[in-house]
PDB file of C-alpha atoms in Angstrom:
ATOM      1  CA  UNK V 888     -12.347 121.760-148.847  1.00  0.00           C
ATOM      2  CA  UNK V 889     -12.769 120.825-152.797  1.00  0.00           C
ATOM      3  CA  UNK V 890     -10.336 123.663-153.570  1.00  0.00           C
ATOM      4  CA  UNK V 891      -7.331 122.273-151.483  1.00  0.00           C
ATOM      5  CA  UNK V 892      -7.703 118.691-152.827  1.00  0.00           C
ATOM      6  CA  UNK V 893      -7.411 120.139-156.313  1.00  0.00           C
ATOM      7  CA  UNK V 894      -4.756 122.281-155.524  1.00  0.00           C
ATOM      8  CA  UNK V 895      -2.551 119.142-154.077  1.00  0.00           C
ATOM      9  CA  UNK V 896      -3.679 117.273-157.084  1.00  0.00           C
ATOM     10  CA  UNK V 897      -2.464 120.133-159.418  1.00  0.00           C
ATOM     11  CA  UNK V 898       0.695 120.157-157.306  1.00  0.00           C
ATOM     12  CA  UNK V 899       1.615 116.687-157.740  1.00  0.00           C
ATOM     13  CA  UNK V 900       0.802 116.326-161.456  1.00  0.00           C
ATOM     14  CA  UNK V 901       3.441 119.046-161.886  1.00  0.00           C
ATOM     15  CA  UNK V 902       6.046 117.861-159.866  1.00  0.00           C
ATOM     16  CA  UNK V 903       5.911 114.889-161.147  1.00  0.00           C
ATOM     17  CA  UNK V 904       7.080 115.757-164.287  1.00  0.00           C
ATOM     18  CA  UNK V 905      10.509 115.290-163.853  1.00  0.00           C
ATOM     19  CA  UNK V 906      11.007 114.498-159.772  1.00  0.00           C
ATOM     20  CA  UNK V 907      13.645 112.164-160.944  1.00  0.00           C
ATOM     21  CA  UNK V 908      15.887 115.539-161.320  1.00  0.00           C
ATOM     22  CA  UNK V 909      13.673 117.141-158.670  1.00  0.00           C
ATOM     23  CA  UNK V 910      16.159 118.903-156.230  1.00  0.00           C
ATOM     24  CA  UNK V 911      13.559 120.516-153.438  1.00  0.00           C
ATOM     25  CA  UNK V 912      15.485 122.557-150.517  1.00  0.00           C
ATOM     26  CA  UNK V 913      14.855 121.499-146.695  1.00  0.00           C
ATOM     27  CA  UNK V 914      13.070 124.516-146.328  1.00  0.00           C
ATOM     28  CA  UNK V 915      11.452 127.763-147.579  1.00  0.00           C
ATOM     29  CA  UNK V 916      11.345 130.656-145.963  1.00  0.00           C
ATOM     30  CA  UNK V 917       8.631 132.936-147.378  1.00  0.00           C
ATOM     31  CA  UNK V 918       7.384 136.841-146.497  1.00  0.00           C
ATOM     32  CA  UNK V 919       3.451 136.453-145.410  1.00  0.00           C
ATOM     33  CA  UNK V 920       2.063 139.499-146.099  1.00  0.00           C
ATOM     34  CA  UNK V 921      -1.736 140.169-145.769  1.00  0.00           C
ATOM     35  CA  UNK V 922      -1.611 143.977-146.463  1.00  0.00           C
ATOM     36  CA  UNK V 923      -2.999 145.903-148.857  1.00  0.00           C
ATOM     37  CA  UNK V 924      -5.808 142.970-149.196  1.00  0.00           C
ATOM     38  CA  UNK V 925      -3.709 140.337-150.637  1.00  0.00           C
ATOM     39  CA  UNK V 926      -6.722 137.734-150.483  1.00  0.00           C
ATOM     40  CA  UNK V 927      -4.018 134.910-152.877  1.00  0.00           C
ATOM     41  CA  UNK V 928      -1.463 135.163-149.833  1.00  0.00           C
ATOM     42  CA  UNK V 929      -4.191 135.495-146.946  1.00  0.00           C
ATOM     43  CA  UNK V 930      -6.167 132.073-148.048  1.00  0.00           C
ATOM     44  CA  UNK V 931      -2.753 130.343-149.073  1.00  0.00           C
ATOM     45  CA  UNK V 932      -1.547 130.672-145.525  1.00  0.00           C
ATOM     46  CA  UNK V 933      -4.950 130.365-143.663  1.00  0.00           C
ATOM     47  CA  UNK V 934      -5.810 126.754-145.999  1.00  0.00           C
ATOM     48  CA  UNK V 935      -2.277 126.020-145.314  1.00  0.00           C
ATOM     49  CA  UNK V 936      -1.551 125.141-149.238  1.00  0.00           C
ATOM     50  CA  UNK V 937       2.002 125.417-149.261  1.00  0.00           C
ATOM     51  CA  UNK V 938       2.395 122.906-146.247  1.00  0.00           C
ATOM     52  CA  UNK V 939       0.440 120.838-148.370  1.00  0.00           C
ATOM     53  CA  UNK V 940       1.599 121.150-151.369  1.00  0.00           C
ATOM     54  CA  UNK V 941       5.044 120.399-149.785  1.00  0.00           C
ATOM     55  CA  UNK V 942       4.143 117.435-147.715  1.00  0.00           C
ATOM     56  CA  UNK V 943       5.435 114.923-150.097  1.00  0.00           C
ATOM     57  CA  UNK V 944       9.244 116.116-150.485  1.00  0.00           C
ATOM     58  CA  UNK V 945       9.266 117.350-146.998  1.00  0.00           C
ATOM     59  CA  UNK V 946       9.825 120.627-147.182  1.00  0.00           C
ATOM     60  CA  UNK V 947       9.578 123.063-144.191  1.00  0.00           C
ATOM     61  CA  UNK V 948       7.467 126.228-145.009  1.00  0.00           C
ATOM     62  CA  UNK V 949       8.499 128.790-142.881  1.00  0.00           C
ATOM     63  CA  UNK V 950       6.298 131.767-142.615  1.00  0.00           C
ATOM     64  CA  UNK V 951       7.569 135.368-141.987  1.00  0.00           C
ATOM     65  CA  UNK V 952       5.853 138.658-141.099  1.00  0.00           C
ATOM     66  CA  UNK V 953       7.854 141.585-143.295  1.00  0.00           C
ATOM     67  CA  UNK V 954       5.609 144.200-144.352  1.00  0.00           C
ATOM     68  CA  UNK V 955       8.066 146.470-145.906  1.00  0.00           C
ATOM     69  CA  UNK V 956       9.213 145.984-149.064  1.00  0.00           C
ATOM     70  CA  UNK V 957      12.352 147.129-148.462  1.00  0.00           C
ATOM     71  CA  UNK V 958      13.141 145.366-145.453  1.00  0.00           C
ATOM     72  CA  UNK V 959      11.998 142.239-147.806  1.00  0.00           C
ATOM     73  CA  UNK V 960      14.215 142.641-150.437  1.00  0.00           C
ATOM     74  CA  UNK V 961      17.087 143.148-147.153  1.00  0.00           C
ATOM     75  CA  UNK V 962      16.311 139.841-145.877  1.00  0.00           C
ATOM     76  CA  UNK V 963      16.283 138.374-149.140  1.00  0.00           C
ATOM     77  CA  UNK V 964      19.962 139.790-149.679  1.00  0.00           C
ATOM     78  CA  UNK V 965      21.259 138.146-146.295  1.00  0.00           C
ATOM     79  CA  UNK V 966      19.492 135.061-147.320  1.00  0.00           C
ATOM     80  CA  UNK V 967      16.840 134.814-145.134  1.00  0.00           C
ATOM     81  CA  UNK V 968      14.095 134.809-147.222  1.00  0.00           C
ATOM     82  CA  UNK V 969      13.541 133.312-150.203  1.00  0.00           C
ATOM     83  CA  UNK V 970      10.500 134.616-151.824  1.00  0.00           C
ATOM     84  CA  UNK V 971       8.324 137.184-150.847  1.00  0.00           C
ATOM     85  CA  UNK V 972       4.277 136.696-151.682  1.00  0.00           C
ATOM     86  CA  UNK V 973       3.950 140.184-152.362  1.00  0.00           C
ATOM     87  CA  UNK V 974       6.274 142.873-152.986  1.00  0.00           C
ATOM     88  CA  UNK V 975       5.753 146.535-154.818  1.00  0.00           C
ATOM     89  CA  UNK V 976       7.468 146.900-157.823  1.00  0.00           C
ATOM     90  CA  UNK V 977       9.306 150.471-156.485  1.00  0.00           C
ATOM     91  CA  UNK V 978      10.825 148.246-153.631  1.00  0.00           C
ATOM     92  CA  UNK V 979      11.601 145.500-156.671  1.00  0.00           C
ATOM     93  CA  UNK V 980      13.558 148.013-158.776  1.00  0.00           C
ATOM     94  CA  UNK V 981      15.396 149.820-156.025  1.00  0.00           C
ATOM     95  CA  UNK V 982      16.628 146.648-154.568  1.00  0.00           C
ATOM     96  CA  UNK V 983      17.992 145.367-158.255  1.00  0.00           C
ATOM     97  CA  UNK V 984      19.088 148.952-158.862  1.00  0.00           C
ATOM     98  CA  UNK V 985      21.117 148.666-155.414  1.00  0.00           C
ATOM     99  CA  UNK V 986      22.627 146.039-156.635  1.00  0.00           C
ATOM    100  CA  UNK V 987      20.421 143.300-154.905  1.00  0.00           C
ATOM    101  CA  UNK V 988      19.135 140.968-157.663  1.00  0.00           C
ATOM    102  CA  UNK V 989      15.237 140.093-156.499  1.00  0.00           C
ATOM    103  CA  UNK V 990      13.274 138.514-159.528  1.00  0.00           C
ATOM    104  CA  UNK V 991       9.339 138.640-160.124  1.00  0.00           C
ATOM    105  CA  UNK V 992       7.911 134.989-160.302  1.00  0.00           C
ATOM    106  CA  UNK V 993       4.560 136.283-161.119  1.00  0.00           C
ATOM    107  CA  UNK V 994       1.633 138.962-160.864  1.00  0.00           C
ATOM    108  CA  UNK V 995      -0.516 139.832-157.652  1.00  0.00           C
ATOM    109  CA  UNK V 996      -2.630 142.504-157.983  1.00  0.00           C
ATOM    110  CA  UNK V 997      -3.311 146.203-158.912  1.00  0.00           C
ATOM    111  CA  UNK V 998      -4.424 147.986-156.010  1.00  0.00           C
ATOM    112  CA  UNK V 999      -4.008 151.623-157.196  1.00  0.00           C
ATOM    113  CA  UNK V1000      -7.472 152.488-155.274  1.00  0.00           C
ATOM    114  CA  UNK V1001      -6.083 151.269-152.305  1.00  0.00           C
ATOM    115  CA  UNK V1002      -2.994 153.638-151.783  1.00  0.00           C
ATOM    116  CA  UNK V1003      -3.497 156.967-150.100  1.00  0.00           C
ATOM    117  CA  UNK V1004      -2.300 160.198-149.027  1.00  0.00           C
ATOM    118  CA  UNK V1005      -4.493 160.717-145.358  1.00  0.00           C
ATOM    119  CA  UNK V1006      -4.571 163.672-143.396  1.00  0.00           C
ATOM    120  CA  UNK V1007      -6.835 164.406-140.430  1.00  0.00           C
ATOM    121  CA  UNK V1008      -6.508 167.745-139.803  1.00  0.00           C
ATOM    122  CA  UNK V1009      -9.404 169.732-141.698  1.00  0.00           C
ATOM    123  CA  UNK V1010      -6.925 173.151-142.678  1.00  0.00           C
ATOM    124  CA  UNK V1011      -5.222 170.172-145.585  1.00  0.00           C
ATOM    125  CA  UNK V1012      -7.492 170.169-148.611  1.00  0.00           C
ATOM    126  CA  UNK V1013      -5.197 169.776-151.032  1.00  0.00           C
ATOM    127  CA  UNK V1014      -1.568 168.464-152.074  1.00  0.00           C
ATOM    128  CA  UNK V1015      -0.621 171.991-152.080  1.00  0.00           C
ATOM    129  CA  UNK V1016      -1.210 172.237-147.990  1.00  0.00           C
ATOM    130  CA  UNK V1017       1.301 169.782-147.601  1.00  0.00           C
ATOM    131  CA  UNK V1018       4.013 172.161-147.669  1.00  0.00           C
ATOM    132  CA  UNK V1019       6.038 171.964-144.967  1.00  0.00           C
ATOM    133  CA  UNK V1020       3.503 169.341-142.940  1.00  0.00           C
ATOM    134  CA  UNK V1021       4.851 165.674-141.799  1.00  0.00           C
ATOM    135  CA  UNK V1022       4.046 162.866-143.681  1.00  0.00           C
ATOM    136  CA  UNK V1023       4.864 159.433-142.490  1.00  0.00           C
ATOM    137  CA  UNK V1024       5.287 156.501-144.561  1.00  0.00           C
ATOM    138  CA  UNK V1025       7.062 153.844-145.356  1.00  0.00           C
ATOM    139  CA  UNK V1026      10.649 154.353-147.320  1.00  0.00           C
ATOM    140  CA  UNK V1027      11.610 152.814-150.347  1.00  0.00           C
ATOM    141  CA  UNK V1028       8.030 151.633-151.578  1.00  0.00           C
ATOM    142  CA  UNK V1029       5.215 152.620-153.543  1.00  0.00           C
ATOM    143  CA  UNK V1030       3.457 154.974-151.217  1.00  0.00           C
ATOM    144  CA  UNK V1031       6.913 156.633-151.043  1.00  0.00           C
ATOM    145  CA  UNK V1032       6.652 157.195-154.923  1.00  0.00           C
ATOM    146  CA  UNK V1033       2.778 158.362-154.102  1.00  0.00           C
ATOM    147  CA  UNK V1034       3.561 161.283-152.110  1.00  0.00           C
ATOM    148  CA  UNK V1035       6.529 162.131-154.539  1.00  0.00           C
ATOM    149  CA  UNK V1036       4.487 161.437-157.708  1.00  0.00           C
ATOM    150  CA  UNK V1037       1.623 163.968-155.807  1.00  0.00           C
ATOM    151  CA  UNK V1038       3.677 166.496-155.190  1.00  0.00           C
ATOM    152  CA  UNK V1039       5.550 166.738-158.305  1.00  0.00           C
ATOM    153  CA  UNK V1040       2.218 166.814-159.989  1.00  0.00           C
ATOM    154  CA  UNK V1041       1.704 169.973-158.020  1.00  0.00           C
ATOM    155  CA  UNK V1042       4.478 171.644-158.710  1.00  0.00           C
ATOM    156  CA  UNK V1043       6.134 170.543-155.781  1.00  0.00           C
ATOM    157  CA  UNK V1044       9.289 169.228-154.938  1.00  0.00           C
ATOM    158  CA  UNK V1045      10.263 166.434-152.463  1.00  0.00           C
ATOM    159  CA  UNK V1046      11.950 168.591-149.889  1.00  0.00           C
ATOM    160  CA  UNK V1047       8.221 170.064-149.486  1.00  0.00           C
ATOM    161  CA  UNK V1048       6.836 167.816-147.241  1.00  0.00           C
ATOM    162  CA  UNK V1049       9.193 166.765-144.151  1.00  0.00           C
ATOM    163  CA  UNK V1050       8.889 162.737-145.016  1.00  0.00           C
ATOM    164  CA  UNK V1051       9.174 160.396-141.674  1.00  0.00           C
ATOM    165  CA  UNK V1052      10.096 157.206-142.257  1.00  0.00           C
ATOM    166  CA  UNK V1053       7.134 154.605-140.655  1.00  0.00           C
ATOM    167  CA  UNK V1054       5.859 151.307-140.901  1.00  0.00           C
ATOM    168  CA  UNK V1055       2.326 151.023-142.156  1.00  0.00           C
ATOM    169  CA  UNK V1056       0.771 150.681-138.371  1.00  0.00           C
ATOM    170  CA  UNK V1057       2.908 153.168-136.814  1.00  0.00           C
ATOM    171  CA  UNK V1058       1.839 155.785-139.688  1.00  0.00           C
ATOM    172  CA  UNK V1059      -1.714 155.370-139.020  1.00  0.00           C
ATOM    173  CA  UNK V1060      -1.037 155.633-134.877  1.00  0.00           C
ATOM    174  CA  UNK V1061       0.288 158.717-135.623  1.00  0.00           C
ATOM    175  CA  UNK V1062      -2.057 160.802-138.358  1.00  0.00           C
ATOM    176  CA  UNK V1063      -4.818 159.357-135.563  1.00  0.00           C
ATOM    177  CA  UNK V1064      -2.972 161.206-133.114  1.00  0.00           C
ATOM    178  CA  UNK V1065      -2.085 163.664-134.365  1.00  0.00           C
ATOM    179  CA  UNK V1066       1.424 163.593-134.399  1.00  0.00           C
ATOM    180  CA  UNK V1067       2.087 164.061-137.859  1.00  0.00           C
ATOM    181  CA  UNK V1068       0.161 165.514-140.521  1.00  0.00           C
ATOM    182  CA  UNK V1069      -0.250 163.130-142.967  1.00  0.00           C
ATOM    183  CA  UNK V1070      -0.159 159.272-143.552  1.00  0.00           C
ATOM    184  CA  UNK V1071       0.401 157.402-146.364  1.00  0.00           C
ATOM    185  CA  UNK V1072      -1.471 154.201-145.865  1.00  0.00           C
ATOM    186  CA  UNK V1073      -2.719 151.410-147.980  1.00  0.00           C
ATOM    187  CA  UNK V1074      -6.665 149.333-147.506  1.00  0.00           C
ATOM    188  CA  UNK V1075      -7.353 148.378-144.207  1.00  0.00           C
ATOM    189  CA  UNK V1076      -4.955 150.992-142.739  1.00  0.00           C
ATOM    190  CA  UNK V1077      -6.580 153.597-144.554  1.00  0.00           C
ATOM    191  CA  UNK V1078     -10.384 152.245-143.789  1.00  0.00           C
ATOM    192  CA  UNK V1079      -9.609 152.258-140.085  1.00  0.00           C
ATOM    193  CA  UNK V1080      -8.161 155.722-140.252  1.00  0.00           C
ATOM    194  CA  UNK V1081     -11.876 157.128-142.233  1.00  0.00           C
ATOM    195  CA  UNK V1082     -13.296 155.749-138.999  1.00  0.00           C
ATOM    196  CA  UNK V1083     -11.153 157.869-136.320  1.00  0.00           C
ATOM    197  CA  UNK V1084     -11.758 161.015-138.295  1.00  0.00           C
ATOM    198  CA  UNK V1085      -9.247 160.936-141.123  1.00  0.00           C
ATOM    199  CA  UNK V1086     -10.317 161.076-144.747  1.00  0.00           C
ATOM    200  CA  UNK V1087      -8.256 160.432-148.204  1.00  0.00           C
ATOM    201  CA  UNK V1088      -6.603 163.393-149.472  1.00  0.00           C
ATOM    202  CA  UNK V1089      -5.698 161.357-152.801  1.00  0.00           C
ATOM    203  CA  UNK V1090      -5.297 157.487-153.851  1.00  0.00           C
ATOM    204  CA  UNK V1091      -2.354 156.745-155.819  1.00  0.00           C
ATOM    205  CA  UNK V1092      -5.357 156.080-159.129  1.00  0.00           C
ATOM    206  CA  UNK V1093      -4.027 158.339-161.742  1.00  0.00           C
ATOM    207  CA  UNK V1094      -0.639 159.056-160.173  1.00  0.00           C
ATOM    208  CA  UNK V1095       1.103 155.686-159.552  1.00  0.00           C
ATOM    209  CA  UNK V1096       0.554 151.696-161.258  1.00  0.00           C
ATOM    210  CA  UNK V1097       0.601 150.014-158.211  1.00  0.00           C
ATOM    211  CA  UNK V1098       1.807 146.576-159.473  1.00  0.00           C
ATOM    212  CA  UNK V1099       2.660 143.996-156.714  1.00  0.00           C
ATOM    213  CA  UNK V1100       3.985 141.079-157.569  1.00  0.00           C
ATOM    214  CA  UNK V1101       5.625 137.512-156.452  1.00  0.00           C
ATOM    215  CA  UNK V1102       9.652 137.720-156.097  1.00  0.00           C
ATOM    216  CA  UNK V1103      12.264 135.444-155.261  1.00  0.00           C
ATOM    217  CA  UNK V1104      16.155 136.051-154.504  1.00  0.00           C
ATOM    218  CA  UNK V1105      17.827 135.143-157.864  1.00  0.00           C
ATOM    219  CA  UNK V1106      19.798 132.752-155.948  1.00  0.00           C
ATOM    220  CA  UNK V1107      16.946 130.551-155.017  1.00  0.00           C
ATOM    221  CA  UNK V1108      15.084 130.868-157.870  1.00  0.00           C
ATOM    222  CA  UNK V1109      18.519 129.333-159.750  1.00  0.00           C
ATOM    223  CA  UNK V1110      18.995 126.822-157.180  1.00  0.00           C
ATOM    224  CA  UNK V1111      15.061 125.728-156.182  1.00  0.00           C
ATOM    225  CA  UNK V1112      13.300 126.408-159.707  1.00  0.00           C
ATOM    226  CA  UNK V1113      11.287 123.502-158.637  1.00  0.00           C
ATOM    227  CA  UNK V1114      10.245 124.618-155.630  1.00  0.00           C
ATOM    228  CA  UNK V1115       9.275 127.581-156.606  1.00  0.00           C
ATOM    229  CA  UNK V1116       7.507 126.604-159.781  1.00  0.00           C
ATOM    230  CA  UNK V1117       5.342 124.867-156.742  1.00  0.00           C
ATOM    231  CA  UNK V1118       4.727 128.219-154.797  1.00  0.00           C
ATOM    232  CA  UNK V1119       4.173 130.032-157.835  1.00  0.00           C
ATOM    233  CA  UNK V1120       1.434 127.482-159.145  1.00  0.00           C
ATOM    234  CA  UNK V1121      -0.135 127.145-155.599  1.00  0.00           C
ATOM    235  CA  UNK V1122      -0.848 131.339-155.955  1.00  0.00           C
ATOM    236  CA  UNK V1123      -2.506 130.793-159.425  1.00  0.00           C
ATOM    237  CA  UNK V1124      -4.525 128.582-158.053  1.00  0.00           C
ATOM    238  CA  UNK V1125      -5.953 129.684-155.537  1.00  0.00           C
ATOM    239  CA  UNK V1126      -6.365 133.099-157.144  1.00  0.00           C
ATOM    240  CA  UNK V1127      -8.854 130.539-159.825  1.00  0.00           C
ATOM    241  CA  UNK V1128     -10.226 129.597-156.504  1.00  0.00           C
ATOM    242  CA  UNK V1129     -11.131 133.427-155.212  1.00  0.00           C
ATOM    243  CA  UNK V1130     -13.266 134.359-158.555  1.00  0.00           C
ATOM    244  CA  UNK V1131     -15.309 130.871-158.266  1.00  0.00           C
ATOM    245  CA  UNK V1132     -15.334 130.666-154.475  1.00  0.00           C
ATOM    246  CA  UNK V1133     -15.770 134.669-153.700  1.00  0.00           C
ATOM    247  CA  UNK V1134     -17.842 134.959-151.244  1.00  0.00           C
ATOM    248  CA  UNK V1135     -16.015 132.674-149.296  1.00  0.00           C
ATOM    249  CA  UNK V1136     -12.629 134.165-150.064  1.00  0.00           C
ATOM    250  CA  UNK V1137     -13.840 137.388-149.074  1.00  0.00           C
ATOM    251  CA  UNK V1138     -14.644 135.852-145.264  1.00  0.00           C
ATOM    252  CA  UNK V1139     -11.511 134.837-145.151  1.00  0.00           C
ATOM    253  CA  UNK V1140      -9.860 138.209-146.112  1.00  0.00           C
ATOM    254  CA  UNK V1141     -12.289 140.141-143.678  1.00  0.00           C
ATOM    255  CA  UNK V1142     -11.015 137.905-140.602  1.00  0.00           C
ATOM    256  CA  UNK V1143      -7.488 137.527-141.209  1.00  0.00           C
ATOM    257  CA  UNK V1144      -7.751 141.810-141.606  1.00  0.00           C
ATOM    258  CA  UNK V1145      -9.667 142.600-138.658  1.00  0.00           C
ATOM    259  CA  UNK V1146     -12.204 144.625-140.308  1.00  0.00           C
ATOM    260  CA  UNK V1147     -16.124 144.110-142.222  1.00  0.00           C
ATOM    261  CA  UNK V1148     -16.865 141.694-144.731  1.00  0.00           C
ATOM    262  CA  UNK V1149     -18.479 144.767-146.305  1.00  0.00           C
ATOM    263  CA  UNK V1150     -15.452 146.555-145.839  1.00  0.00           C
ATOM    264  CA  UNK V1151     -13.768 143.592-147.369  1.00  0.00           C
ATOM    265  CA  UNK V1152     -15.258 143.045-150.113  1.00  0.00           C
ATOM    266  CA  UNK V1153     -14.625 146.708-151.254  1.00  0.00           C
ATOM    267  CA  UNK V1154     -10.790 146.389-150.679  1.00  0.00           C
ATOM    268  CA  UNK V1155     -11.059 142.928-153.078  1.00  0.00           C
ATOM    269  CA  UNK V1156     -12.968 144.765-155.811  1.00  0.00           C
ATOM    270  CA  UNK V1157     -10.410 147.777-156.033  1.00  0.00           C
ATOM    271  CA  UNK V1158      -7.364 145.587-155.904  1.00  0.00           C
ATOM    272  CA  UNK V1159      -7.644 143.751-159.421  1.00  0.00           C
ATOM    273  CA  UNK V1160      -6.371 140.328-158.451  1.00  0.00           C
ATOM    274  CA  UNK V1161      -3.972 138.838-161.667  1.00  0.00           C
ATOM    275  CA  UNK V1162      -1.506 136.576-161.763  1.00  0.00           C
ATOM    276  CA  UNK V1163       0.510 136.656-165.300  1.00  0.00           C
ATOM    277  CA  UNK V1164       2.247 140.005-166.459  1.00  0.00           C
ATOM    278  CA  UNK V1165       1.643 141.553-169.842  1.00  0.00           C
ATOM    279  CA  UNK V1166       3.621 144.056-171.708  1.00  0.00           C
ATOM    280  CA  UNK V1167       1.845 146.581-170.492  1.00  0.00           C
ATOM    281  CA  UNK V1168       2.964 145.714-166.969  1.00  0.00           C
ATOM    282  CA  UNK V1169       6.822 145.987-168.210  1.00  0.00           C
ATOM    283  CA  UNK V1170       5.755 149.370-169.595  1.00  0.00           C
ATOM    284  CA  UNK V1171       4.646 150.080-165.988  1.00  0.00           C
ATOM    285  CA  UNK V1172       8.075 149.172-164.652  1.00  0.00           C
ATOM    286  CA  UNK V1173      10.086 151.540-167.079  1.00  0.00           C
ATOM    287  CA  UNK V1174       7.561 154.371-166.444  1.00  0.00           C
ATOM    288  CA  UNK V1175       8.039 153.384-162.669  1.00  0.00           C
ATOM    289  CA  UNK V1176      11.807 153.136-162.816  1.00  0.00           C
ATOM    290  CA  UNK V1177      12.067 156.820-165.144  1.00  0.00           C
ATOM    291  CA  UNK V1178      10.446 158.465-162.227  1.00  0.00           C
ATOM    292  CA  UNK V1179      12.508 156.775-159.088  1.00  0.00           C
ATOM    293  CA  UNK V1180      15.771 157.685-161.481  1.00  0.00           C
ATOM    294  CA  UNK V1181      14.413 160.883-161.771  1.00  0.00           C
ATOM    295  CA  UNK V1182      13.264 161.387-157.762  1.00  0.00           C
ATOM    296  CA  UNK V1183      16.742 160.565-156.813  1.00  0.00           C
ATOM    297  CA  UNK V1184      15.418 157.329-154.919  1.00  0.00           C
ATOM    298  CA  UNK V1185      17.019 155.138-157.501  1.00  0.00           C
ATOM    299  CA  UNK V1186      20.907 155.452-158.566  1.00  0.00           C
ATOM    300  CA  UNK V1187      21.721 153.151-161.220  1.00  0.00           C
ATOM    301  CA  UNK V1188      18.991 151.834-163.626  1.00  0.00           C
ATOM    302  CA  UNK V1189      18.337 147.935-164.606  1.00  0.00           C
ATOM    303  CA  UNK V1190      17.007 146.063-167.174  1.00  0.00           C
ATOM    304  CA  UNK V1191      13.794 145.224-166.621  1.00  0.00           C
ATOM    305  CA  UNK V1192      12.747 142.435-168.648  1.00  0.00           C
ATOM    306  CA  UNK V1193      15.723 141.145-166.583  1.00  0.00           C
ATOM    307  CA  UNK V1194      13.988 141.155-163.501  1.00  0.00           C
ATOM    308  CA  UNK V1195      10.990 138.833-164.771  1.00  0.00           C
ATOM    309  CA  UNK V1196      11.322 135.084-165.118  1.00  0.00           C
ATOM    310  CA  UNK V1197      10.245 133.464-168.014  1.00  0.00           C
ATOM    311  CA  UNK V1198       7.015 131.774-166.253  1.00  0.00           C
ATOM    312  CA  UNK V1199       5.710 135.114-164.865  1.00  0.00           C
ATOM    313  CA  UNK V1200       5.100 136.551-168.641  1.00  0.00           C
ATOM    314  CA  UNK V1201       2.665 136.023-171.279  1.00  0.00           C
TER     315      UNK V1201
END
């Protein structure tokens, strides 16, 4: 594949500019996140692009699967994870608010339309009907933020719905089986829920500006900047390739997610992929932090600009 060769050449050029002083780690521990529909990450892993980029320096790439942003940040705090290919900014803010320094390396997507509150019961026709109902979803994530924002918009309190902390796969199983009344789901999980007879009550669009970013623990960013730059470079090159090889990329994503090509294309078009953050993203981070603090999820606000590594901004 020409793309692989192109990325390898680009990475070699970047690394060569200072290879004399370059200090690469022996291994890199990176979280693989394919949900909601993170096409860059799926392409990178499928084509072993990081392994190829690091081969010349003998750096081993260890992929870890952790779907919850909160658990990703906990793994970073423990030092078992260096980089998360995809983390939502709610989890990023909560981690830093708790004293766990996690930084943004580059942007990934703005997929607000791929995050949703899903119900099965026909008696639940609006957000107000969630009063007293059981809602399953991952705690400390943008999905929980979506629930709180939806309740607040309808004049309700967080305690008006009974939130049950579950991962996305467990939440999907719980709502389709009727063990809970609603679930907080994303992308292919929403598609699968609809196929099982559920329906979308609302998406995050207009409620939460979902921003997915690549993050790194501060220690890794400080100690291994060349390695992090390599990972960011591969991620950005993969996005360029996706845009010019759309059908091939969609096929990779569809296979990895276990959905049809048509469903994969819908999710991809709703994802609004990007790479470099702008001032709009900073304003979004500030708005998210304000909401998280006011909702009682985040105790200590932080300087959001300090969370963004220099290479992540325009």
